CSV table of C-alpha atoms in Angstrom, one decimal:
chain,number,residue,atom,x,y,z
A,547,MET,CA,15.7,6.0,6.1
A,548,ARG,CA,14.1,2.9,4.7
A,549,VAL,CA,10.4,3.2,4.0
A,550,ALA,CA,8.0,0.5,2.9
A,551,THR,CA,4.4,-0.4,2.2
A,552,TRP,CA,2.7,-3.8,2.5
A,553,ASN,CA,-0.8,-5.2,2.3
A,554,ILE,CA,-0.4,-8.0,4.7
A,555,ASN,CA,-3.9,-9.5,4.2
A,556,GLY,CA,-4.6,-10.1,7.9
A,557,LEU,CA,-2.2,-9.3,10.8
A,558,ARG,CA,-3.2,-12.3,12.9
A,559,ALA,CA,-2.5,-14.6,10.0
A,560,ARG,CA,0.7,-12.8,9.0
A,561,PHE,CA,2.3,-11.6,12.2
A,562,GLU,CA,5.2,-14.2,12.3
A,563,PHE,CA,5.8,-13.7,8.6
A,564,LEU,CA,5.8,-9.9,9.0
A,565,SER,CA,8.2,-10.2,12.0
A,566,HIS,CA,10.6,-12.2,9.9
A,567,TRP,CA,10.5,-9.6,7.2
A,568,LEU,CA,11.1,-6.7,9.7
A,569,ARG,CA,14.1,-8.5,11.1
A,570,GLU,CA,15.5,-9.2,7.6
A,571,ARG,CA,14.9,-5.9,5.9
A,572,SER,CA,15.0,-3.5,8.9
A,573,PRO,CA,12.7,-0.7,7.6
A,574,ASP,CA,12.4,2.5,9.5
A,575,VAL,CA,8.8,3.4,8.5
A,576,VAL,CA,6.2,0.9,7.2
A,577,GLY,CA,2.7,1.4,6.0
A,578,LEU,CA,0.5,-1.7,6.6
A,579,GLN,CA,-2.9,-2.3,5.0
A,580,GLU,CA,-5.7,-4.8,5.5
A,581,LEU,CA,-5.0,-5.4,9.2
A,582,LYS,CA,-8.4,-7.0,9.7
A,583,LEU,CA,-8.5,-6.3,13.4
A,584,ASP,CA,-9.8,-3.6,15.7
A,585,ASP,CA,-7.6,-1.1,17.6
A,586,ASP,CA,-7.8,-2.9,20.9
A,587,GLN,CA,-6.6,-6.2,19.2
A,588,PHE,CA,-3.4,-4.6,17.8
A,589,PRO,CA,-0.3,-6.3,19.3
A,590,HIS,CA,1.6,-3.2,20.4
A,591,SER,CA,3.8,-5.0,22.9
A,592,GLU,CA,4.9,-7.6,20.3
A,593,PHE,CA,5.9,-4.9,17.9
A,594,GLU,CA,7.8,-3.0,20.7
A,595,LYS,CA,9.8,-6.2,21.2
A,596,LEU,CA,10.8,-5.9,17.5
A,597,GLY,CA,11.8,-2.2,18.0
A,598,TYR,CA,8.7,-0.6,16.5
A,599,CYS,CA,6.0,1.9,17.7
A,600,ALA,CA,2.7,1.9,15.9
A,601,GLN,CA,-0.1,4.3,15.0
A,602,ILE,CA,-3.2,2.4,13.9
A,603,HIS,CA,-6.6,2.9,12.4
A,604,GLY,CA,-8.2,-0.5,12.8
A,605,GLN,CA,-11.5,-2.1,12.0
A,606,LYS,CA,-12.9,-5.5,13.1
A,607,ALA,CA,-12.5,-8.2,10.4
A,608,TRP,CA,-12.0,-5.8,7.5
A,609,ASN,CA,-9.7,-3.1,6.2
A,610,GLY,CA,-7.5,-1.4,8.8
A,611,VAL,CA,-4.2,0.5,8.3
A,612,ALA,CA,-1.1,1.2,10.5
A,613,VAL,CA,2.2,2.8,10.4
A,614,LEU,CA,5.2,1.2,12.2
A,615,THR,CA,8.1,3.5,13.1
A,616,ARG,CA,11.4,3.0,14.8
A,617,GLU,CA,10.9,6.3,16.7
A,618,PRO,CA,7.6,7.6,18.0
A,619,ALA,CA,5.5,9.3,15.3
A,620,GLU,CA,3.0,12.2,15.6
A,621,LEU,CA,-0.5,11.2,14.5
A,622,LEU,CA,-1.8,13.8,12.0
A,623,GLN,CA,-4.8,12.2,10.4
A,624,ARG,CA,-6.9,9.1,11.1
A,625,GLY,CA,-9.4,8.2,8.5
A,626,LEU,CA,-10.4,10.0,5.2
A,627,PRO,CA,-12.9,12.8,6.0
A,628,GLY,CA,-16.4,12.0,4.8
A,629,GLN,CA,-15.6,8.4,4.0
A,630,ASP,CA,-16.0,6.7,7.4
A,631,ALA,CA,-18.7,4.4,6.1
A,632,PHE,CA,-16.3,2.8,3.7
A,633,GLY,CA,-14.0,1.7,6.6
A,634,ALA,CA,-10.6,2.4,8.1
A,635,ARG,CA,-8.5,3.2,5.1
A,636,LEU,CA,-6.1,6.1,5.8
A,637,ILE,CA,-3.7,7.2,8.4
A,638,THR,CA,-1.0,10.0,8.3
A,639,VAL,CA,1.9,10.5,10.7
A,640,ARG,CA,4.9,12.7,10.9
A,641,VAL,CA,8.2,11.0,11.7
A,642,ALA,CA,11.4,13.1,11.8
A,643,ASP,CA,11.0,15.5,8.8
A,644,LEU,CA,8.8,13.1,6.8
A,645,VAL,CA,5.0,13.2,6.5
A,646,PHE,CA,4.0,9.6,5.9
A,647,THR,CA,0.5,8.5,4.8
A,648,THR,CA,-0.7,4.9,4.1
A,649,VAL,CA,-4.0,4.1,2.4
A,650,TYR,CA,-6.0,1.0,1.6
A,651,CYS,CA,-8.1,2.1,-1.4
A,652,PRO,CA,-11.4,0.4,-2.0
A,653,ASN,CA,-11.4,-2.7,-4.3
A,654,GLY,CA,-14.6,-1.9,-6.1
A,655,LYS,CA,-15.4,-5.6,-6.6
A,656,ASP,CA,-16.6,-5.3,-10.2
A,657,LEU,CA,-18.0,-2.7,-12.6
A,658,ASP,CA,-21.6,-3.5,-11.9
A,659,HIS,CA,-21.3,-3.5,-8.2
A,660,ASP,CA,-22.3,-0.5,-6.1
A,661,ASP,CA,-18.8,-0.5,-4.6
A,662,TYR,CA,-17.3,0.5,-7.9
A,663,ALA,CA,-19.0,3.9,-7.9
A,664,ARG,CA,-18.2,4.2,-4.2
A,665,LYS,CA,-14.5,3.5,-5.0
A,666,LEU,CA,-14.5,6.4,-7.5
A,667,ALA,CA,-16.1,8.7,-4.9
A,668,TRP,CA,-13.5,7.6,-2.3
A,669,TYR,CA,-10.7,8.5,-4.7
A,670,ASP,CA,-12.4,11.9,-5.3
A,671,ALA,CA,-12.4,12.4,-1.5
A,672,LEU,CA,-8.8,11.5,-1.3
A,673,SER,CA,-7.8,14.0,-4.0
A,674,GLU,CA,-9.8,16.7,-2.3
A,675,HIS,CA,-8.2,15.9,1.1
A,676,LEU,CA,-4.7,16.1,-0.5
A,677,LYS,CA,-5.5,19.4,-2.2
A,678,LEU,CA,-6.5,20.9,1.2
A,679,HIS,CA,-4.0,19.3,3.6
A,680,HIS,CA,-1.0,18.2,1.6
A,681,ASP,CA,2.2,20.3,1.0
A,682,PRO,CA,3.7,19.3,-2.3
A,683,ASP,CA,6.9,21.2,-1.5
A,684,GLY,CA,7.4,19.2,1.8
A,685,SER,CA,9.0,15.8,2.2
A,686,ALA,CA,6.2,13.3,2.1
A,687,ILE,CA,5.4,9.7,1.2
A,688,LEU,CA,1.9,8.5,0.2
A,689,CYS,CA,1.8,4.7,0.0
A,690,GLY,CA,-0.4,1.7,0.1
A,691,ASP,CA,-2.6,-0.6,-1.9
A,692,PHE,CA,-4.3,1.6,-4.5
A,693,ASN,CA,-6.2,-1.2,-6.2
A,694,VAL,CA,-5.6,0.3,-9.7
A,695,CYS,CA,-3.1,-0.5,-12.5
A,696,PRO,CA,-2.1,2.9,-13.7
A,697,ALA,CA,-1.1,1.6,-17.2
A,698,PRO,CA,-1.1,-1.6,-19.3
A,699,LEU,CA,2.5,-2.1,-18.2
A,700,ASP,CA,1.3,-2.7,-14.7
A,701,SER,CA,-0.9,-5.7,-15.5
A,702,TYR,CA,-0.2,-9.1,-17.0
A,703,HIS,CA,-3.4,-8.5,-19.0
A,704,GLY,CA,-1.6,-5.7,-20.7
A,705,GLU,CA,-3.6,-3.9,-23.4
A,706,ALA,CA,-6.2,-6.7,-23.3
A,707,ALA,CA,-7.5,-5.7,-19.9
A,708,GLY,CA,-10.4,-3.9,-21.5
A,709,HIS,CA,-13.0,-2.9,-18.9
A,710,ARG,CA,-11.8,-5.1,-16.1
A,711,ILE,CA,-11.9,-3.7,-12.5
A,712,PHE,CA,-8.5,-2.0,-11.6
A,713,HIS,CA,-8.0,-1.2,-15.3
A,714,THR,CA,-10.7,1.3,-16.2
A,715,GLU,CA,-10.0,4.8,-17.5
A,716,ALA,CA,-12.2,6.1,-14.6
A,717,GLU,CA,-9.9,4.5,-12.0
A,718,ARG,CA,-6.8,5.5,-13.8
A,719,ALA,CA,-8.0,9.1,-14.1
A,720,ARG,CA,-8.6,9.2,-10.3
A,721,PHE,CA,-5.1,7.9,-9.7
A,722,ARG,CA,-3.6,10.6,-11.9
A,723,ARG,CA,-5.4,13.2,-9.9
A,724,VAL,CA,-3.7,11.8,-6.8
A,725,LEU,CA,-0.3,12.2,-8.6
A,726,ASP,CA,-1.4,15.7,-9.6
A,727,ALA,CA,-1.4,16.6,-5.9
A,728,GLY,CA,2.4,16.6,-6.2
A,729,PHE,CA,3.4,12.9,-6.1
A,730,VAL,CA,5.6,10.7,-8.2
A,731,ASP,CA,5.5,6.9,-8.3
A,732,ILE,CA,9.1,6.1,-7.2
A,733,TYR,CA,9.2,2.6,-8.8
A,734,ARG,CA,7.9,3.8,-12.2
A,735,ASP,CA,10.2,6.8,-12.1
A,736,ARG,CA,13.2,4.5,-11.6
A,737,PHE,CA,12.0,1.7,-13.9
A,738,PRO,CA,9.9,3.3,-16.7
A,739,GLU,CA,9.8,0.3,-18.9
A,740,SER,CA,9.7,-2.6,-16.4
A,741,SER,CA,6.6,-4.8,-16.3
A,742,ASP,CA,6.8,-5.9,-12.6
A,743,TYR,CA,4.0,-6.8,-10.2
A,744,SER,CA,3.2,-6.5,-6.5
A,745,TRP,CA,0.1,-8.7,-6.3
A,746,TRP,CA,-0.6,-12.2,-7.5
A,747,ASP,CA,-3.7,-14.3,-6.9
A,748,TYR,CA,-3.2,-17.3,-4.6
A,749,ARG,CA,-5.1,-19.5,-7.2
A,750,GLY,CA,-3.8,-21.1,-10.3
A,751,GLY,CA,-0.1,-20.7,-9.6
A,752,ALA,CA,-0.3,-17.0,-10.6
A,753,PHE,CA,2.9,-16.0,-8.8
A,754,HIS,CA,5.0,-18.6,-10.6
A,755,LYS,CA,3.4,-18.0,-13.9
A,756,GLY,CA,4.0,-14.2,-13.7
A,757,ARG,CA,0.3,-13.4,-13.8
A,758,GLY,CA,0.2,-10.4,-11.5
A,759,LEU,CA,-0.7,-6.7,-11.1
A,760,ARG,CA,1.2,-3.7,-9.8
A,761,ILE,CA,-1.2,-2.0,-7.5
A,762,ASP,CA,1.0,-1.2,-4.4
A,763,PHE,CA,2.9,2.0,-4.6
A,764,LEU,CA,5.3,4.3,-2.8
A,765,LEU,CA,4.5,7.8,-4.0
A,766,ALA,CA,6.8,10.6,-3.1
A,767,THR,CA,6.8,14.4,-3.3
A,768,ARG,CA,9.7,15.9,-5.3
A,769,PRO,CA,11.8,16.6,-2.2
A,770,ALA,CA,11.3,13.0,-1.0
A,771,LEU,CA,12.0,11.6,-4.5
A,772,ALA,CA,15.3,13.4,-4.6
A,773,ARG,CA,16.3,11.5,-1.5
A,774,ALA,CA,15.4,8.1,-3.0
A,775,SER,CA,18.5,6.0,-3.8
A,776,ARG,CA,16.8,2.6,-4.2
A,777,VAL,CA,13.4,1.1,-4.7
A,778,GLU,CA,12.3,-2.5,-4.9
A,779,ILE,CA,9.3,-4.8,-5.1
A,780,ASP,CA,10.4,-7.4,-2.5
A,781,ARG,CA,9.2,-10.5,-4.4
A,782,GLU,CA,11.2,-12.7,-2.1
A,783,PHE,CA,8.6,-12.1,0.6
A,784,ARG,CA,5.7,-13.2,-1.6
A,785,LYS,CA,7.1,-16.7,-1.2
A,786,LYS,CA,6.6,-19.0,1.7
A,787,LYS,CA,9.1,-18.7,4.5
A,788,GLU,CA,9.8,-21.4,7.0
A,789,GLY,CA,6.4,-23.0,6.4
A,790,LEU,CA,4.6,-19.6,6.8
A,791,THR,CA,2.2,-18.5,4.1
A,792,ALA,CA,2.9,-15.1,2.5
A,793,SER,CA,0.4,-12.4,1.8
A,794,ASP,CA,-0.9,-12.2,-1.8
A,795,HIS,CA,0.9,-8.9,-2.0
A,796,ALA,CA,4.7,-8.3,-1.9
A,797,PRO,CA,6.2,-5.4,0.1
A,798,VAL,CA,7.5,-2.4,-1.7
A,799,LEU,CA,10.5,-0.6,-0.2
A,800,ALA,CA,12.7,2.4,-0.9
A,801,ASP,CA,15.8,3.9,0.7
A,802,LEU,CA,15.8,7.6,1.3
A,803,ASP,CA,19.2,9.3,1.9
């Protein structure tokens, strides 16, 4: 089973690009973030032509998450309890023997903005939800855009990041609490010393200059991690394809035996 996560930065703008990637990489389960469209605008029929079913939690113009699957999935959770005001940011499904959750964690904007405190509260709510409803001994994936660099290695700023958004100790502590619910970062587990990124600003040639952040993760429970034979940040699909503009995020994918 090939699983993947991708912040596509607008499904309308990225549908053809996403379709090309689906044909090239043939994932079985994909978590998508930042759809930027409502439920009734989601192109189910177009995905069915590509061989995918979809469970979605959309929101007009902002946020929105979805899970694409080769076979029909059972919807388990739509939205993070108590956090509806912060938008459509979580969906959980069961497909075969795998529980699969994708999240679009709040950005926080900057440290002086009200959204920063709301981001920390959202993370607290996520940890509480996982504590109550997640089985660490089951086979599960938690994936998405977490909008945090867990360590200096995950940012081109390195140790110099200081108190920048995505790099604060408060954000990193919240992310560690998510891991404490029974998850392991598959990429970091396989590549403990690699300084690789999953997001690059569109501006200033950041991608070509290597000025990125690693903020998109596939997290696995120990049983799911034991099945992982390969993990990759798919940098090739951060590049333009056939005149189509990529998302500012790259997909992250893993193969589970």
